Short mmCIF file of C-alpha atoms in Angstrom, two decimals:
data_model
loop_
_atom_site.label_atom_id
_atom_site.label_comp_id
_atom_site.label_asym_id
_atom_site.label_seq_id
_atom_site.Cartn_x
_atom_site.Cartn_y
_atom_site.Cartn_z
CA SER L 1 0.03 -0.02 0.08
CA LYS L 2 3.09 2.18 0.40
CA PRO L 3 3.12 3.19 -3.54
CA LEU L 4 -0.56 4.13 -3.28
CA VAL L 5 0.10 6.40 -0.29
CA ILE L 6 3.01 8.00 -2.18
CA ALA L 7 0.79 8.40 -5.19
CA ALA L 8 -2.01 10.01 -3.25
CA TRP L 9 0.46 12.54 -1.41
CA LEU L 10 1.82 13.37 -4.95
CA ALA L 11 -1.64 13.91 -6.37
CA VAL L 12 -2.47 16.36 -3.46
CA GLY L 13 0.96 17.80 -3.04
CA ILE L 14 1.81 18.86 -6.58
CA PRO L 15 -1.21 20.86 -7.23
CA LEU L 16 -0.95 22.39 -3.77
CA ALA L 17 2.64 23.33 -4.10
CA TRP L 18 1.85 24.64 -7.61
CA GLY L 19 -0.92 26.92 -6.20
CA VAL L 20 1.44 28.12 -3.41
CA TRP L 21 4.03 28.85 -6.04
CA ILE L 22 1.73 30.93 -8.14
CA THR L 23 0.54 32.78 -5.12
CA LEU L 24 4.16 33.55 -3.93
CA GLN L 25 4.94 34.91 -7.45
CA LYS L 26 1.92 37.19 -7.52
CA THR L 27 2.71 38.60 -4.06
CA ALA L 28 6.30 39.01 -4.92
CA VAL L 29 5.18 41.08 -7.85
CA LEU L 30 3.07 43.01 -5.63
CA PHE L 31 5.57 43.90 -3.06
CA HIS L 32 8.48 44.56 -5.47
#
């Protein structure tokens, strides 16, 4: 079941990390 857990974390983590990255880029533009 470990590959399934890893796959689930990736499925959640990648879009989440992408959203955070986009948000950080937008706030960086606003503050600079």
